């Protein structure tokens, strides 16, 4: 590659990166845990937040009640809003837009439990050797007849 071609290639690359950076900046962004297949807590107000173009209107459309909600991004582009959820159900869509839509599919409303920090959380559902947790639960519920490991 000669010197002139090299300068043209570098110039084109810089312009392309600038255009891509501008285009990427134009889309609304949210933390990664807001995604397809997520579960939001039912029968409450859920908080949504993210970044968009500075000083612009962010529109949220909730598929479970087909309502539009609006908030404004600040001069730093950050925005936040709380929207109501309904009874358990789904799948729904959730669309967030500042002009370019970001749509989350297969959104469910239900119970959200956050579990952490307990040493017994490492126990598998089948239990440890000689500690058949699921067997005991199933026997109490009368859901199955078991022939190994426990007497009824």
PDB file of N, CA, C and O in Angstrom, residues 58-87:
ATOM      1  N   UNK A  58     -37.906   9.929  26.638  1.00  0.00           N
ATOM      2  CA  UNK A  58     -37.822   8.467  26.552  1.00  0.00           C
ATOM      3  C   UNK A  58     -39.237   7.940  26.751  1.00  0.00           C
ATOM      4  O   UNK A  58     -39.911   8.282  27.720  1.00  0.00           O
ATOM      5  N   UNK A  59     -39.680   7.127  25.809  1.00  0.00           N
ATOM      6  CA  UNK A  59     -41.038   6.577  25.844  1.00  0.00           C
ATOM      7  C   UNK A  59     -40.963   5.078  26.119  1.00  0.00           C
ATOM      8  O   UNK A  59     -40.202   4.359  25.472  1.00  0.00           O
ATOM      9  N   UNK A  60     -41.756   4.627  27.080  1.00  0.00           N
ATOM     10  CA  UNK A  60     -41.806   3.224  27.458  1.00  0.00           C
ATOM     11  C   UNK A  60     -43.223   2.724  27.178  1.00  0.00           C
ATOM     12  O   UNK A  60     -44.192   3.336  27.621  1.00  0.00           O
ATOM     13  N   UNK A  61     -43.345   1.620  26.449  1.00  0.00           N
ATOM     14  CA  UNK A  61     -44.636   1.006  26.181  1.00  0.00           C
ATOM     15  C   UNK A  61     -44.649  -0.370  26.819  1.00  0.00           C
ATOM     16  O   UNK A  61     -43.824  -1.219  26.484  1.00  0.00           O
ATOM     17  N   UNK A  62     -45.568  -0.559  27.764  1.00  0.00           N
ATOM     18  CA  UNK A  62     -45.685  -1.822  28.486  1.00  0.00           C
ATOM     19  C   UNK A  62     -46.762  -2.679  27.837  1.00  0.00           C
ATOM     20  O   UNK A  62     -47.913  -2.249  27.729  1.00  0.00           O
ATOM     21  N   UNK A  63     -46.397  -3.871  27.410  1.00  0.00           N
ATOM     22  CA  UNK A  63     -47.330  -4.757  26.728  1.00  0.00           C
ATOM     23  C   UNK A  63     -48.433  -5.307  27.605  1.00  0.00           C
ATOM     24  O   UNK A  63     -49.478  -5.718  27.103  1.00  0.00           O
ATOM     25  N   UNK A  64     -48.258  -5.327  28.921  1.00  0.00           N
ATOM     26  CA  UNK A  64     -49.269  -5.913  29.799  1.00  0.00           C
ATOM     27  C   UNK A  64     -50.470  -4.993  29.995  1.00  0.00           C
ATOM     28  O   UNK A  64     -51.544  -5.447  30.322  1.00  0.00           O
ATOM     29  N   UNK A  65     -50.313  -3.691  29.800  1.00  0.00           N
ATOM     30  CA  UNK A  65     -51.467  -2.798  29.906  1.00  0.00           C
ATOM     31  C   UNK A  65     -51.575  -1.849  28.707  1.00  0.00           C
ATOM     32  O   UNK A  65     -52.445  -0.989  28.685  1.00  0.00           O
ATOM     33  N   UNK A  66     -50.667  -1.993  27.751  1.00  0.00           N
ATOM     34  CA  UNK A  66     -50.647  -1.188  26.520  1.00  0.00           C
ATOM     35  C   UNK A  66     -50.638   0.313  26.801  1.00  0.00           C
ATOM     36  O   UNK A  66     -51.168   1.104  26.026  1.00  0.00           O
ATOM     37  N   UNK A  67     -50.045   0.697  27.909  1.00  0.00           N
ATOM     38  CA  UNK A  67     -49.910   2.104  28.271  1.00  0.00           C
ATOM     39  C   UNK A  67     -48.552   2.633  27.827  1.00  0.00           C
ATOM     40  O   UNK A  67     -47.565   1.905  27.808  1.00  0.00           O
ATOM     41  N   UNK A  68     -48.519   3.926  27.481  1.00  0.00           N
ATOM     42  CA  UNK A  68     -47.265   4.620  27.192  1.00  0.00           C
ATOM     43  C   UNK A  68     -46.888   5.462  28.394  1.00  0.00           C
ATOM     44  O   UNK A  68     -47.736   6.149  28.975  1.00  0.00           O
ATOM     45  N   UNK A  69     -45.634   5.400  28.767  1.00  0.00           N
ATOM     46  CA  UNK A  69     -45.097   6.205  29.860  1.00  0.00           C
ATOM     47  C   UNK A  69     -43.953   7.016  29.297  1.00  0.00           C
ATOM     48  O   UNK A  69     -43.230   6.562  28.421  1.00  0.00           O
ATOM     49  N   UNK A  70     -43.777   8.219  29.805  1.00  0.00           N
ATOM     50  CA  UNK A  70     -42.728   9.094  29.291  1.00  0.00           C
ATOM     51  C   UNK A  70     -41.924   9.677  30.439  1.00  0.00           C
ATOM     52  O   UNK A  70     -42.453   9.978  31.501  1.00  0.00           O
ATOM     53  N   UNK A  71     -40.650   9.827  30.177  1.00  0.00           N
ATOM     54  CA  UNK A  71     -39.753  10.515  31.091  1.00  0.00           C
ATOM     55  C   UNK A  71     -38.714  11.228  30.238  1.00  0.00           C
ATOM     56  O   UNK A  71     -38.639  11.012  29.033  1.00  0.00           O
ATOM     57  N   UNK A  72     -37.920  12.080  30.843  1.00  0.00           N
ATOM     58  CA  UNK A  72     -36.892  12.820  30.105  1.00  0.00           C
ATOM     59  C   UNK A  72     -35.515  12.428  30.598  1.00  0.00           C
ATOM     60  O   UNK A  72     -35.304  12.247  31.798  1.00  0.00           O
ATOM     61  N   UNK A  73     -34.592  12.329  29.674  1.00  0.00           N
ATOM     62  CA  UNK A  73     -33.199  12.087  30.053  1.00  0.00           C
ATOM     63  C   UNK A  73     -32.587  13.421  30.463  1.00  0.00           C
ATOM     64  O   UNK A  73     -32.979  14.475  29.967  1.00  0.00           O
ATOM     65  N   UNK A  74     -31.633  13.362  31.350  1.00  0.00           N
ATOM     66  CA  UNK A  74     -30.943  14.566  31.797  1.00  0.00           C
ATOM     67  C   UNK A  74     -29.866  14.987  30.811  1.00  0.00           C
ATOM     68  O   UNK A  74     -29.673  14.363  29.761  1.00  0.00           O
ATOM     69  N   UNK A  75     -29.146  16.025  31.169  1.00  0.00           N
ATOM     70  CA  UNK A  75     -28.077  16.482  30.277  1.00  0.00           C
ATOM     71  C   UNK A  75     -26.957  15.454  30.171  1.00  0.00           C
ATOM     72  O   UNK A  75     -26.187  15.469  29.229  1.00  0.00           O
ATOM     73  N   UNK A  76     -26.891  14.524  31.142  1.00  0.00           N
ATOM     74  CA  UNK A  76     -25.913  13.431  31.071  1.00  0.00           C
ATOM     75  C   UNK A  76     -26.478  12.213  30.337  1.00  0.00           C
ATOM     76  O   UNK A  76     -25.791  11.202  30.171  1.00  0.00           O
ATOM     77  N   UNK A  77     -27.747  12.281  29.899  1.00  0.00           N
ATOM     78  CA  UNK A  77     -28.369  11.192  29.159  1.00  0.00           C
ATOM     79  C   UNK A  77     -29.040  10.152  30.036  1.00  0.00           C
ATOM     80  O   UNK A  77     -29.716   9.257  29.542  1.00  0.00           O
ATOM     81  N   UNK A  78     -28.906  10.238  31.347  1.00  0.00           N
ATOM     82  CA  UNK A  78     -29.481   9.238  32.247  1.00  0.00           C
ATOM     83  C   UNK A  78     -30.963   9.510  32.477  1.00  0.00           C
ATOM     84  O   UNK A  78     -31.387  10.652  32.554  1.00  0.00           O
ATOM     85  N   UNK A  79     -31.738   8.434  32.582  1.00  0.00           N
ATOM     86  CA  UNK A  79     -33.167   8.549  32.829  1.00  0.00           C
ATOM     87  C   UNK A  79     -33.615   7.424  33.750  1.00  0.00           C
ATOM     88  O   UNK A  79     -32.936   6.409  33.898  1.00  0.00           O
ATOM     89  N   UNK A  80     -34.774   7.615  34.381  1.00  0.00           N
ATOM     90  CA  UNK A  80     -35.333   6.624  35.291  1.00  0.00           C
ATOM     91  C   UNK A  80     -36.838   6.851  35.361  1.00  0.00           C
ATOM     92  O   UNK A  80     -37.306   7.982  35.274  1.00  0.00           O
ATOM     93  N   UNK A  81     -37.581   5.761  35.529  1.00  0.00           N
ATOM     94  CA  UNK A  81     -39.035   5.848  35.650  1.00  0.00           C
ATOM     95  C   UNK A  81     -39.543   4.610  36.390  1.00  0.00           C
ATOM     96  O   UNK A  81     -38.932   3.549  36.316  1.00  0.00           O
ATOM     97  N   UNK A  82     -40.643   4.768  37.115  1.00  0.00           N
ATOM     98  CA  UNK A  82     -41.332   3.633  37.723  1.00  0.00           C
ATOM     99  C   UNK A  82     -42.662   3.471  37.008  1.00  0.00           C
ATOM    100  O   UNK A  82     -43.391   4.447  36.822  1.00  0.00           O
ATOM    101  N   UNK A  83     -42.957   2.222  36.616  1.00  0.00           N
ATOM    102  CA  UNK A  83     -44.215   1.955  35.932  1.00  0.00           C
ATOM    103  C   UNK A  83     -44.934   0.811  36.644  1.00  0.00           C
ATOM    104  O   UNK A  83     -44.300  -0.082  37.200  1.00  0.00           O
ATOM    105  N   UNK A  84     -46.272   0.829  36.639  1.00  0.00           N
ATOM    106  CA  UNK A  84     -47.020  -0.221  37.334  1.00  0.00           C
ATOM    107  C   UNK A  84     -47.073  -1.519  36.520  1.00  0.00           C
ATOM    108  O   UNK A  84     -47.127  -1.496  35.297  1.00  0.00           O
ATOM    109  N   UNK A  85     -47.050  -2.622  37.247  1.00  0.00           N
ATOM    110  CA  UNK A  85     -47.264  -3.926  36.627  1.00  0.00           C
ATOM    111  C   UNK A  85     -48.619  -4.453  37.091  1.00  0.00           C
ATOM    112  O   UNK A  85     -49.189  -3.963  38.072  1.00  0.00           O
ATOM    113  N   UNK A  86     -49.127  -5.455  36.391  1.00  0.00           N
ATOM    114  CA  UNK A  86     -50.426  -6.039  36.728  1.00  0.00           C
ATOM    115  C   UNK A  86     -50.218  -7.418  37.331  1.00  0.00           C
ATOM    116  O   UNK A  86     -49.113  -7.754  37.746  1.00  0.00           O
ATOM    117  N   UNK A  87     -51.253  -8.219  37.310  1.00  0.00           N
ATOM    118  CA  UNK A  87     -51.190  -9.576  37.839  1.00  0.00           C
ATOM    119  C   UNK A  87     -50.208 -10.436  37.038  1.00  0.00           C
ATOM    120  O   UNK A  87     -49.792 -10.057  35.948  1.00  0.00           O
TER     121      UNK A  87
END
